[in-house]
PDB file of C-alpha atoms in Angstrom:
ATOM      1  CA  MET H   1      24.757 -17.625  -5.710  1.00  0.00           C
ATOM      2  CA  MET H   2      22.989 -20.713  -7.033  1.00  0.00           C
ATOM      3  CA  LYS H   3      21.317 -20.659 -10.407  1.00  0.00           C
ATOM      4  CA  GLY H   4      17.663 -19.664 -10.165  1.00  0.00           C
ATOM      5  CA  THR H   5      17.915 -17.953  -6.786  1.00  0.00           C
ATOM      6  CA  LYS H   6      17.647 -14.206  -6.612  1.00  0.00           C
ATOM      7  CA  ARG H   7      18.244 -11.956  -3.674  1.00  0.00           C
ATOM      8  CA  TYR H   8      15.615  -9.288  -3.489  1.00  0.00           C
ATOM      9  CA  THR H   9      16.757  -5.948  -2.192  1.00  0.00           C
ATOM     10  CA  PRO H  10      13.817  -3.762  -1.232  1.00  0.00           C
ATOM     11  CA  ARG H  11      13.883  -0.480  -3.068  1.00  0.00           C
ATOM     12  CA  LYS H  12      12.408   2.750  -1.966  1.00  0.00           C
ATOM     13  CA  ALA H  13       8.891   2.854  -3.384  1.00  0.00           C
ATOM     14  CA  MET H  14       7.952   6.291  -2.085  1.00  0.00           C
ATOM     15  CA  ASP H  15       8.399   9.451  -4.100  1.00  0.00           C
ATOM     16  CA  THR H  16       9.508  11.876  -1.413  1.00  0.00           C
ATOM     17  CA  ALA H  17       9.452  14.852  -3.776  1.00  0.00           C
ATOM     18  CA  THR H  18       5.669  14.833  -4.262  1.00  0.00           C
ATOM     19  CA  ASP H  19       4.362  13.268  -1.042  1.00  0.00           C
ATOM     20  CA  PRO H  20       3.603  16.050   1.453  1.00  0.00           C
ATOM     21  CA  TYR H  21       3.590  13.568   4.332  1.00  0.00           C
ATOM     22  CA  LEU H  22       7.205  12.607   3.623  1.00  0.00           C
ATOM     23  CA  ASN H  23       8.475  16.166   3.171  1.00  0.00           C
ATOM     24  CA  ARG H  24       7.947  16.966   6.804  1.00  0.00           C
ATOM     25  CA  GLN H  25      10.889  16.857   9.188  1.00  0.00           C
ATOM     26  CA  SER H  26      12.146  13.291   9.703  1.00  0.00           C
ATOM     27  CA  PRO H  27      11.515  11.795  13.114  1.00  0.00           C
ATOM     28  CA  ARG H  28      14.355  10.941  15.451  1.00  0.00           C
ATOM     29  CA  GLU H  29      16.232   7.689  14.738  1.00  0.00           C
ATOM     30  CA  ASN H  30      14.464   4.560  16.091  1.00  0.00           C
ATOM     31  CA  SER H  31      11.168   6.365  16.654  1.00  0.00           C
ATOM     32  CA  VAL H  32       8.152   4.072  16.870  1.00  0.00           C
ATOM     33  CA  CYS H  33       4.701   4.722  15.416  1.00  0.00           C
ATOM     34  CA  ARG H  34       2.214   4.689  18.264  1.00  0.00           C
ATOM     35  CA  GLN H  35      -0.529   3.415  15.937  1.00  0.00           C
ATOM     36  CA  CYS H  36       1.019   0.543  13.920  1.00  0.00           C
ATOM     37  CA  GLY H  37       4.399  -0.019  15.587  1.00  0.00           C
ATOM     38  CA  ALA H  38       6.507   0.802  12.501  1.00  0.00           C
ATOM     39  CA  VAL H  39      10.082   1.888  13.316  1.00  0.00           C
ATOM     40  CA  PHE H  40      12.024   4.738  11.688  1.00  0.00           C
ATOM     41  CA  HIS H  41      15.621   3.567  11.198  1.00  0.00           C
ATOM     42  CA  ASN H  42      18.358   4.638   8.727  1.00  0.00           C
ATOM     43  CA  LYS H  43      16.042   7.240   7.134  1.00  0.00           C
ATOM     44  CA  ARG H  44      13.385   4.614   6.336  1.00  0.00           C
ATOM     45  CA  TRP H  45      10.286   3.138   7.938  1.00  0.00           C
ATOM     46  CA  TYR H  46      10.292  -0.596   8.728  1.00  0.00           C
ATOM     47  CA  THR H  47       7.637  -2.907  10.081  1.00  0.00           C
ATOM     48  CA  SER H  48       8.162  -3.646  13.755  1.00  0.00           C
ATOM     49  CA  GLU H  49       9.146  -7.243  12.861  1.00  0.00           C
ATOM     50  CA  GLN H  50      11.901  -6.050  10.498  1.00  0.00           C
ATOM     51  CA  ALA H  51      13.392  -3.549  12.967  1.00  0.00           C
ATOM     52  CA  ARG H  52      12.819  -5.333  16.283  1.00  0.00           C
ATOM     53  CA  PRO H  53      16.399  -4.867  17.633  1.00  0.00           C
ATOM     54  CA  GLN H  54      16.314  -1.113  17.056  1.00  0.00           C
ATOM     55  CA  ALA H  55      12.747  -0.473  18.210  1.00  0.00           C
ATOM     56  CA  GLY H  56      12.472   2.239  20.790  1.00  0.00           C
ATOM     57  CA  LYS H  57      16.210   2.737  21.468  1.00  0.00           C
ATOM     58  CA  GLY H  58      16.511   6.501  21.740  1.00  0.00           C
ATOM     59  CA  GLY H  59      13.434   7.218  19.670  1.00  0.00           C
ATOM     60  CA  ILE H  60      10.096   8.712  20.576  1.00  0.00           C
ATOM     61  CA  ASP H  61       6.468   7.848  19.925  1.00  0.00           C
ATOM     62  CA  VAL H  62       5.305   9.419  16.660  1.00  0.00           C
ATOM     63  CA  LEU H  63       2.667   8.840  14.014  1.00  0.00           C
ATOM     64  CA  CYS H  64       4.164   7.360  10.819  1.00  0.00           C
ATOM     65  CA  PRO H  65       3.197   8.941   7.462  1.00  0.00           C
ATOM     66  CA  ALA H  66       0.855   6.040   6.592  1.00  0.00           C
ATOM     67  CA  CYS H  67      -1.076   6.268   9.861  1.00  0.00           C
ATOM     68  CA  GLN H  68      -1.237  10.054   9.465  1.00  0.00           C
ATOM     69  CA  LYS H  69      -2.638   9.630   5.935  1.00  0.00           C
ATOM     70  CA  ILE H  70      -5.240   7.169   7.215  1.00  0.00           C
ATOM     71  CA  LYS H  71      -6.182   9.555  10.024  1.00  0.00           C
ATOM     72  CA  ASP H  72      -6.470  12.485   7.582  1.00  0.00           C
ATOM     73  CA  ARG H  73      -8.130  10.311   4.887  1.00  0.00           C
ATOM     74  CA  PHE H  74      -5.420  11.456   2.436  1.00  0.00           C
ATOM     75  CA  VAL H  75      -5.920   9.113  -0.524  1.00  0.00           C
ATOM     76  CA  GLY H  76      -3.039   8.155  -2.815  1.00  0.00           C
ATOM     77  CA  GLY H  77      -4.931   5.584  -4.876  1.00  0.00           C
ATOM     78  CA  VAL H  78      -8.485   4.541  -5.676  1.00  0.00           C
ATOM     79  CA  VAL H  79      -9.232   1.065  -7.018  1.00  0.00           C
ATOM     80  CA  THR H  80     -12.715   0.369  -8.365  1.00  0.00           C
ATOM     81  CA  LEU H  81     -13.798  -3.216  -9.037  1.00  0.00           C
ATOM     82  CA  THR H  82     -16.893  -4.033 -11.085  1.00  0.00           C
ATOM     83  CA  GLY H  83     -18.464  -6.847 -13.083  1.00  0.00           C
ATOM     84  CA  ARG H  84     -20.461 -10.025 -12.722  1.00  0.00           C
ATOM     85  CA  PHE H  85     -17.301 -12.019 -11.887  1.00  0.00           C
ATOM     86  CA  LEU H  86     -16.804  -9.776  -8.852  1.00  0.00           C
ATOM     87  CA  ALA H  87     -20.232 -10.648  -7.477  1.00  0.00           C
ATOM     88  CA  GLU H  88     -19.529 -14.370  -7.837  1.00  0.00           C
ATOM     89  CA  HIS H  89     -15.988 -14.263  -6.328  1.00  0.00           C
ATOM     90  CA  ARG H  90     -16.190 -11.323  -3.906  1.00  0.00           C
ATOM     91  CA  ASP H  91     -14.645 -13.042  -0.843  1.00  0.00           C
ATOM     92  CA  GLU H  92     -11.844 -14.623  -2.869  1.00  0.00           C
ATOM     93  CA  ILE H  93     -10.972 -11.288  -4.507  1.00  0.00           C
ATOM     94  CA  LEU H  94     -10.959  -9.419  -1.169  1.00  0.00           C
ATOM     95  CA  LYS H  95      -8.680 -12.064   0.333  1.00  0.00           C
ATOM     96  CA  LEU H  96      -6.271 -11.619  -2.609  1.00  0.00           C
ATOM     97  CA  ILE H  97      -6.290  -7.833  -2.065  1.00  0.00           C
ATOM     98  CA  TYR H  98      -5.555  -8.147   1.665  1.00  0.00           C
ATOM     99  CA  ASN H  99      -2.733 -10.595   0.909  1.00  0.00           C
ATOM    100  CA  LYS H 100      -1.272  -8.149  -1.615  1.00  0.00           C
ATOM    101  CA  GLU H 101      -1.332  -5.393   1.005  1.00  0.00           C
ATOM    102  CA  GLU H 102       0.448  -7.627   3.549  1.00  0.00           C
ATOM    103  CA  ARG H 103       3.168  -8.599   1.057  1.00  0.00           C
ATOM    104  CA  SER H 104       3.545  -4.990  -0.028  1.00  0.00           C
ATOM    105  CA  LYS H 105       3.999  -3.816   3.578  1.00  0.00           C
ATOM    106  CA  GLN H 106       7.110  -5.995   3.872  1.00  0.00           C
ATOM    107  CA  TYR H 107       8.828  -3.786   1.259  1.00  0.00           C
ATOM    108  CA  ASN H 108       7.105  -0.503   2.047  1.00  0.00           C
ATOM    109  CA  PRO H 109       5.238  -0.345   5.363  1.00  0.00           C
ATOM    110  CA  LEU H 110       3.780   3.028   4.332  1.00  0.00           C
ATOM    111  CA  GLY H 111       1.636   1.488   1.561  1.00  0.00           C
ATOM    112  CA  ARG H 112      -1.691   0.559   3.190  1.00  0.00           C
ATOM    113  CA  ILE H 113      -5.363   0.209   2.478  1.00  0.00           C
ATOM    114  CA  ILE H 114      -7.318   3.113   3.972  1.00  0.00           C
ATOM    115  CA  SER H 115     -10.799   1.717   3.368  1.00  0.00           C
ATOM    116  CA  ILE H 116     -12.827  -0.793   1.396  1.00  0.00           C
ATOM    117  CA  HIS H 117     -16.371   0.221   0.494  1.00  0.00           C
ATOM    118  CA  ASP H 118     -18.323  -2.868  -0.521  1.00  0.00           C
ATOM    119  CA  MET H 119     -21.342  -1.678  -2.484  1.00  0.00           C
ATOM    120  CA  LYS H 120     -24.004  -3.701  -4.212  1.00  0.00           C
ATOM    121  CA  ASP H 121     -22.476  -3.700  -7.702  1.00  0.00           C
ATOM    122  CA  ARG H 122     -18.870  -2.629  -7.049  1.00  0.00           C
ATOM    123  CA  ILE H 123     -16.063  -2.393  -4.523  1.00  0.00           C
ATOM    124  CA  GLU H 124     -14.061   0.785  -4.014  1.00  0.00           C
ATOM    125  CA  ILE H 125     -10.676   0.580  -2.287  1.00  0.00           C
ATOM    126  CA  THR H 126      -8.667   3.602  -1.184  1.00  0.00           C
ATOM    127  CA  THR H 127      -4.929   3.319  -0.499  1.00  0.00           C
ATOM    128  CA  THR H 128      -2.236   5.522   1.020  1.00  0.00           C
ATOM    129  CA  THR H 129       0.020   5.272  -2.052  1.00  0.00           C
ATOM    130  CA  ASP H 130      -0.511   5.228  -5.794  1.00  0.00           C
ATOM    131  CA  LYS H 131       1.879   2.264  -6.088  1.00  0.00           C
ATOM    132  CA  LEU H 132      -0.272   0.007  -3.898  1.00  0.00           C
ATOM    133  CA  ALA H 133      -3.340   0.843  -5.999  1.00  0.00           C
ATOM    134  CA  GLN H 134      -1.362  -0.003  -9.134  1.00  0.00           C
ATOM    135  CA  ARG H 135      -0.142  -3.289  -7.643  1.00  0.00           C
ATOM    136  CA  ILE H 136      -3.676  -4.291  -6.638  1.00  0.00           C
ATOM    137  CA  GLY H 137      -4.787  -3.729 -10.243  1.00  0.00           C
ATOM    138  CA  GLN H 138      -1.831  -5.761 -11.518  1.00  0.00           C
ATOM    139  CA  VAL H 139      -2.432  -8.719  -9.202  1.00  0.00           C
ATOM    140  CA  LEU H 140      -6.154  -8.796 -10.075  1.00  0.00           C
ATOM    141  CA  ASN H 141      -5.372  -8.702 -13.776  1.00  0.00           C
ATOM    142  CA  LYS H 142      -2.679 -11.374 -13.467  1.00  0.00           C
ATOM    143  CA  THR H 143      -4.860 -13.674 -11.362  1.00  0.00           C
ATOM    144  CA  TYR H 144      -8.307 -13.225 -12.924  1.00  0.00           C
ATOM    145  CA  GLN H 145      -7.609 -11.418 -16.234  1.00  0.00           C
ATOM    146  CA  GLY H 146     -10.383  -8.988 -17.142  1.00  0.00           C
ATOM    147  CA  LYS H 147      -9.842  -5.364 -18.102  1.00  0.00           C
ATOM    148  CA  VAL H 148      -7.734  -2.968 -16.049  1.00  0.00           C
ATOM    149  CA  THR H 149      -7.109   0.736 -16.668  1.00  0.00           C
ATOM    150  CA  TYR H 150      -4.732   3.083 -14.878  1.00  0.00           C
ATOM    151  CA  LYS H 151      -4.979   6.866 -14.672  1.00  0.00           C
ATOM    152  CA  TRP H 152      -2.650   9.212 -12.790  1.00  0.00           C
ATOM    153  CA  SER H 153      -3.495  12.813 -12.007  1.00  0.00           C
ATOM    154  CA  ASP H 154      -0.983  15.483 -12.918  1.00  0.00           C
ATOM    155  CA  ASP H 155      -1.438  17.936 -10.078  1.00  0.00           C
ATOM    156  CA  VAL H 156      -1.645  15.624  -7.073  1.00  0.00           C
ATOM    157  CA  LYS H 157      -0.100  12.174  -6.714  1.00  0.00           C
ATOM    158  CA  LEU H 158      -3.225  10.064  -7.152  1.00  0.00           C
ATOM    159  CA  ALA H 159      -3.802   6.871  -9.117  1.00  0.00           C
ATOM    160  CA  ARG H 160      -7.209   5.684 -10.256  1.00  0.00           C
ATOM    161  CA  VAL H 161      -7.353   2.006 -11.153  1.00  0.00           C
ATOM    162  CA  GLN H 162     -10.437   0.337 -12.595  1.00  0.00           C
ATOM    163  CA  TRP H 163     -10.732  -3.431 -12.939  1.00  0.00           C
ATOM    164  CA  SER H 164     -13.712  -5.319 -14.334  1.00  0.00           C
ATOM    165  CA  ARG H 165     -14.565  -8.770 -15.515  1.00  0.00           C
TER     166      ARG H 165
END
């Protein structure tokens, strides 16, 4: 390998021990999500682009855990954005958040944004996983600085992230 080039191996970002949507019985190999097109292959969910050759071969139509969470409104993370900077750069910040979700889906297609509530003085984002909420807070802090706080609940796997500037 050449100096300066790294091969990134996606790692499993889901904690199957505490996520009730992942503890259910695994779908049949090569099953396809009828909502988003994700494919279950080798005990993992892939985007349809990543698993195109396997898609639909012997599998059935199912609902992937992320689409089921969105349907049930089962929140894994809540990101709250506030501050005067937010009002001045709202569109730019939302574009950064959507880009972060798209990049994140390449490594874990089960990490998605459930909803974005754009209120007068703040934006509240709900996500399917706590990790995506954490990553949104990290990318906002890295890009725009400001103040970010993270809080995880003990009883249920939920992250609360607050960013302001």
